[in-house]
Coordinates of C-alpha atoms and ligand atoms in Angstrom, one line a residue:
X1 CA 10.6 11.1 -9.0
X2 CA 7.2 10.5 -8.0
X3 CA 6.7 7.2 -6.5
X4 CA 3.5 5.5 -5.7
X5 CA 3.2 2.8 -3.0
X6 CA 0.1 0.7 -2.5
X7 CA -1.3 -0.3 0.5
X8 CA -2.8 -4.1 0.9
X9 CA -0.4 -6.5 0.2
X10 CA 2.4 -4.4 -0.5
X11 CA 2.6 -2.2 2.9
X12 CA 0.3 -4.1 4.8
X13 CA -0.5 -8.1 5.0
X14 CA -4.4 -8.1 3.5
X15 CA -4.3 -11.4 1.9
X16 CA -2.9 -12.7 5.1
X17 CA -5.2 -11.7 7.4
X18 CA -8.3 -12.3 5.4
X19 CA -7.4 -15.8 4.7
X20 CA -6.8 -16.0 8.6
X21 CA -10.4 -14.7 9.4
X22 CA -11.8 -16.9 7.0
X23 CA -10.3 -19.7 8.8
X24 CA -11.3 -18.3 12.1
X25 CA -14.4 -17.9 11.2
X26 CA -16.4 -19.2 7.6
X27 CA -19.5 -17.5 8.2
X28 CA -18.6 -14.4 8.2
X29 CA -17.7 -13.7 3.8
X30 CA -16.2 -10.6 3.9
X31 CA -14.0 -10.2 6.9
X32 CA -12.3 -7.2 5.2
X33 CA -16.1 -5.4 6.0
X34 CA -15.4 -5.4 9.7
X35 CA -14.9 -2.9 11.5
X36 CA -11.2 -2.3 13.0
X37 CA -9.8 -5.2 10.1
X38 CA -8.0 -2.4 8.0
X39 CA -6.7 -1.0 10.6
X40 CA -5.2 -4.0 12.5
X41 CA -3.3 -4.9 9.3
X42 CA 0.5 -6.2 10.5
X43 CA 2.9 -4.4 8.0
X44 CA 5.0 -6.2 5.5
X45 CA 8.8 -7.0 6.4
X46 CA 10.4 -3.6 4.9
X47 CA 7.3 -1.6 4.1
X48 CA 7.9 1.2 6.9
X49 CA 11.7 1.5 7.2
X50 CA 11.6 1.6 3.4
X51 CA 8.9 4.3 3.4
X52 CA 10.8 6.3 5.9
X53 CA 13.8 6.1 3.3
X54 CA 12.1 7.0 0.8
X55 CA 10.5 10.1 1.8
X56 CA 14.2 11.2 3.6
X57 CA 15.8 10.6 0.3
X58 CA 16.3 13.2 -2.6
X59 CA 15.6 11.2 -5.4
X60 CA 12.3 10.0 -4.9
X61 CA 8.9 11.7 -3.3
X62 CA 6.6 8.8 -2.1
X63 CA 2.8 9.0 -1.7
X64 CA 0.5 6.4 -0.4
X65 CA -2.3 5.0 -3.1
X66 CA -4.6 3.0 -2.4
X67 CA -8.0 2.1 -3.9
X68 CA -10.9 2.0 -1.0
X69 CA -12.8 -1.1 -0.3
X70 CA -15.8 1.0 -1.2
X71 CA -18.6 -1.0 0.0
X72 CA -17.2 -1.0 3.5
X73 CA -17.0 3.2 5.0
X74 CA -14.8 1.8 7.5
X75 CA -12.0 1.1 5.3
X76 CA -11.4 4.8 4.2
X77 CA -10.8 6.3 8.1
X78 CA -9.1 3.1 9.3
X79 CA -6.4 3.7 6.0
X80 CA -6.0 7.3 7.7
X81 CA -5.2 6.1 11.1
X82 CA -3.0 2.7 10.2
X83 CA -1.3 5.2 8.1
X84 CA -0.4 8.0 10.7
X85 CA -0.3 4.6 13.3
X86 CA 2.8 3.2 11.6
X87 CA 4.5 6.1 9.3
X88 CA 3.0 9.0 10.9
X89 CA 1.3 12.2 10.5
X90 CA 3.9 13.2 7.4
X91 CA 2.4 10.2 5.9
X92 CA -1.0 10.8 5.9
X93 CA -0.6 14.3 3.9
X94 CA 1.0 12.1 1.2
X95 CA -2.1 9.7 1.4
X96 CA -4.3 9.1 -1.8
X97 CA -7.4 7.0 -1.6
X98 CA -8.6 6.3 -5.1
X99 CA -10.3 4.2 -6.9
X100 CA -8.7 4.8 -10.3
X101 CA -4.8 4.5 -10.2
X102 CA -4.1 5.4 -13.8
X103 CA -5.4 9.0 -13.4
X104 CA -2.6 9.8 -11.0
X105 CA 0.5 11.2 -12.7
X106 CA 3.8 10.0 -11.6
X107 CA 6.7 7.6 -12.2
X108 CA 6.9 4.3 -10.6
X109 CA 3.9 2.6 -9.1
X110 CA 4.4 -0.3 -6.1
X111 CA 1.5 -2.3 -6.7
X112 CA 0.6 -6.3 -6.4
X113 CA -2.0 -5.9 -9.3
X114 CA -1.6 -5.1 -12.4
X115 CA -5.0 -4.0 -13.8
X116 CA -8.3 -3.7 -11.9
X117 CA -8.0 -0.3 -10.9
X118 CA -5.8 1.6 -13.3
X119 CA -2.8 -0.4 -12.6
X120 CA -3.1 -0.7 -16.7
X121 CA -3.4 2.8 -17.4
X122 CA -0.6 4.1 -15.1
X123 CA 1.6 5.9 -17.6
X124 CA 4.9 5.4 -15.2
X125 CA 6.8 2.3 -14.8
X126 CA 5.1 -0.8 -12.5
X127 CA 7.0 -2.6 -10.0
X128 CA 4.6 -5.4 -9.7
X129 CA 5.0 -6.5 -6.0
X130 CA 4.4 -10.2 -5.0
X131 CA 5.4 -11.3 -8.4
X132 CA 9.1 -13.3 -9.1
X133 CA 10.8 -10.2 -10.1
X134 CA 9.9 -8.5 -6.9
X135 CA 8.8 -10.8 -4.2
X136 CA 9.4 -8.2 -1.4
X137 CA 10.7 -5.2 -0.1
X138 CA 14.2 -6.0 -0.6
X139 CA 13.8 -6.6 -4.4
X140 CA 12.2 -3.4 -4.7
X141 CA 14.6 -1.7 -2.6
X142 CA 17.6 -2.8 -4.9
X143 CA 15.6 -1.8 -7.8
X144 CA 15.4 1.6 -6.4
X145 CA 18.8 2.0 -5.5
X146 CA 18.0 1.7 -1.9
X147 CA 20.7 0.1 0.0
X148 CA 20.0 -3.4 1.5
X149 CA 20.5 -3.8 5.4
Ligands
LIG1 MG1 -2.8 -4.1 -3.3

Protein backbone atom coordinates (compact mmCIF):
# COMPACT_ATOMS: atom_id res chain seq x y z
CA UNK A 1 0.00 0.00 0.00
CA UNK A 2 1.03 3.44 -0.82
CA UNK A 3 1.01 5.61 2.14
CA UNK A 4 1.37 9.25 2.18
CA UNK A 5 2.71 11.22 5.17
CA UNK A 6 2.57 14.96 5.54
CA UNK A 7 5.00 17.02 6.86
CA UNK A 8 3.94 20.16 9.20
CA UNK A 9 2.10 19.21 12.00
CA UNK A 10 2.07 15.72 11.39
CA UNK A 11 6.01 14.86 11.27
CA UNK A 12 7.18 17.98 12.32
CA UNK A 13 5.75 20.65 15.10
CA UNK A 14 4.80 23.82 12.60
CA UNK A 15 1.98 25.18 14.53
CA UNK A 16 4.19 24.96 17.58
CA UNK A 17 6.95 26.75 16.58
CA UNK A 18 5.18 29.52 14.75
CA UNK A 19 2.99 30.37 17.58
CA UNK A 20 6.31 30.36 19.65
CA UNK A 21 7.96 32.94 17.23
CA UNK A 22 5.06 34.92 17.20
CA UNK A 23 5.32 35.23 20.80
CA UNK A 24 8.99 35.81 20.61
CA UNK A 25 8.67 38.19 18.41
CA UNK A 26 5.07 40.13 16.97
CA UNK A 27 6.64 42.00 14.40
CA UNK A 28 7.89 39.76 12.48
CA UNK A 29 4.13 38.13 10.62
CA UNK A 30 5.34 35.37 8.89
CA UNK A 31 8.00 33.60 10.89
CA UNK A 32 7.52 30.50 8.72
CA UNK A 33 9.41 32.98 5.91
CA UNK A 34 12.67 32.86 7.75
CA UNK A 35 15.25 31.41 6.79
CA UNK A 36 16.43 28.13 8.76
CA UNK A 37 12.56 27.93 10.44
CA UNK A 38 11.65 24.79 8.27
CA UNK A 39 14.42 23.33 8.95
CA UNK A 40 14.72 23.69 12.72
CA UNK A 41 11.25 22.13 13.06
CA UNK A 42 11.43 19.57 16.35
CA UNK A 43 9.67 16.29 15.17
CA UNK A 44 6.37 15.05 16.56
CA UNK A 45 6.56 12.24 19.34
CA UNK A 46 6.45 9.07 16.96
CA UNK A 47 6.88 10.60 13.54
CA UNK A 48 10.54 9.08 12.83
CA UNK A 49 10.48 5.76 14.60
CA UNK A 50 7.05 5.28 12.90
CA UNK A 51 8.53 6.37 9.49
CA UNK A 52 11.41 4.04 9.85
CA UNK A 53 8.70 1.20 10.51
CA UNK A 54 6.96 1.94 7.91
CA UNK A 55 9.36 1.94 5.18
CA UNK A 56 11.01 -1.61 6.82
CA UNK A 57 7.61 -3.04 6.71
CA UNK A 58 6.04 -5.12 3.78
CA UNK A 59 2.80 -3.94 3.84
CA UNK A 60 3.09 -0.33 3.37
CA UNK A 61 5.54 1.86 1.00
CA UNK A 62 5.69 5.50 2.64
CA UNK A 63 6.53 8.72 0.78
CA UNK A 64 6.88 12.16 2.19
CA UNK A 65 4.09 14.84 0.80
CA UNK A 66 4.12 17.94 1.47
CA UNK A 67 2.80 21.18 -0.06
CA UNK A 68 5.65 24.01 -0.19
CA UNK A 69 5.19 27.29 1.52
CA UNK A 70 5.51 28.78 -1.94
CA UNK A 71 6.08 32.34 -1.25
CA UNK A 72 9.06 31.47 0.86
CA UNK A 73 12.12 29.54 -1.62
CA UNK A 74 13.64 28.60 1.59
CA UNK A 75 11.03 26.22 2.50
CA UNK A 76 11.50 23.81 -0.46
CA UNK A 77 15.62 23.03 0.29
CA UNK A 78 15.19 23.28 4.03
CA UNK A 79 12.22 20.23 3.58
CA UNK A 80 15.20 18.30 1.69
CA UNK A 81 17.66 18.63 4.41
CA UNK A 82 15.22 18.22 7.71
CA UNK A 83 14.16 15.37 5.73
CA UNK A 84 17.62 13.53 5.14
CA UNK A 85 18.51 15.40 8.89
CA UNK A 86 16.04 13.18 10.76
CA UNK A 87 15.01 10.02 8.35
CA UNK A 88 17.88 10.12 6.12
CA UNK A 89 18.99 9.93 2.61
CA UNK A 90 16.37 6.87 1.78
CA UNK A 91 13.89 9.39 2.79
CA UNK A 92 14.55 12.08 0.72
CA UNK A 93 14.08 9.81 -2.63
CA UNK A 94 10.61 9.18 -1.26
CA UNK A 95 10.10 12.98 -0.83
CA UNK A 96 7.18 14.84 -2.80
CA UNK A 97 6.83 18.54 -2.59
CA UNK A 98 3.44 19.46 -4.09
CA UNK A 99 1.12 21.76 -4.01
CA UNK A 100 -1.82 19.69 -5.13
CA UNK A 101 -2.24 16.45 -2.98
CA UNK A 102 -5.19 14.95 -4.76
CA UNK A 103 -3.15 14.39 -8.05
CA UNK A 104 -0.95 11.89 -6.33
CA UNK A 105 -2.25 8.28 -6.49
CA UNK A 106 -2.10 6.15 -3.58
CA UNK A 107 -4.00 4.71 -0.50
CA UNK A 108 -3.92 6.32 2.69
CA UNK A 109 -2.93 9.99 3.23
CA UNK A 110 -1.52 11.30 6.88
CA UNK A 111 -2.56 14.62 6.81
CA UNK A 112 -3.95 17.41 9.59
CA UNK A 113 -6.09 19.15 6.84
CA UNK A 114 -8.61 17.96 5.11
CA UNK A 115 -9.01 20.22 2.05
CA UNK A 116 -6.89 23.19 0.91
CA UNK A 117 -4.57 21.39 -1.06
CA UNK A 118 -6.15 18.32 -2.50
CA UNK A 119 -6.71 16.75 0.78
CA UNK A 120 -10.46 16.65 -0.83
CA UNK A 121 -9.59 15.18 -3.92
CA UNK A 122 -7.32 12.32 -2.64
CA UNK A 123 -9.07 9.32 -3.95
CA UNK A 124 -7.39 6.96 -0.95
CA UNK A 125 -8.48 6.84 2.50
CA UNK A 126 -7.54 10.13 4.96
CA UNK A 127 -6.24 9.66 8.34
CA UNK A 128 -6.95 13.14 9.47
CA UNK A 129 -4.06 13.77 12.04
CA UNK A 130 -4.70 16.19 15.03
CA UNK A 131 -8.24 15.40 14.91
CA UNK A 132 -10.16 13.11 17.94
CA UNK A 133 -9.89 10.03 15.99
CA UNK A 134 -6.22 10.33 15.56
CA UNK A 135 -4.66 12.79 17.90
CA UNK A 136 -1.09 11.33 17.37
CA UNK A 137 1.17 8.91 16.28
CA UNK A 138 0.09 6.24 18.38
CA UNK A 139 -3.56 6.35 17.08
CA UNK A 140 -2.31 6.15 13.67
CA UNK A 141 -0.02 3.49 14.39
CA UNK A 142 -2.85 1.14 15.78
CA UNK A 143 -4.87 2.09 12.84
CA UNK A 144 -2.12 0.81 10.69
CA UNK A 145 -1.54 -2.28 12.42
CA UNK A 146 1.76 -0.94 13.74
CA UNK A 147 2.45 -2.35 17.08
CA UNK A 148 2.42 0.23 20.04
CA UNK A 149 5.80 0.38 22.20
MG1 LIG B 1 0.17 19.73 7.51
Amino acid sequence: MIIYIDMDDVLCNFSGEHAKALAKNPSITFPQSQYGFYQKLPPLEGAIETMKELYLSNEYTPYILTAPSTRNPFSYTEKRVWVEERLGYSFVERLIICPNKGLLKGDILVDDNNSGRGQEHFEGKLIHFGTSQFPNWAAVRQNLNLKNK
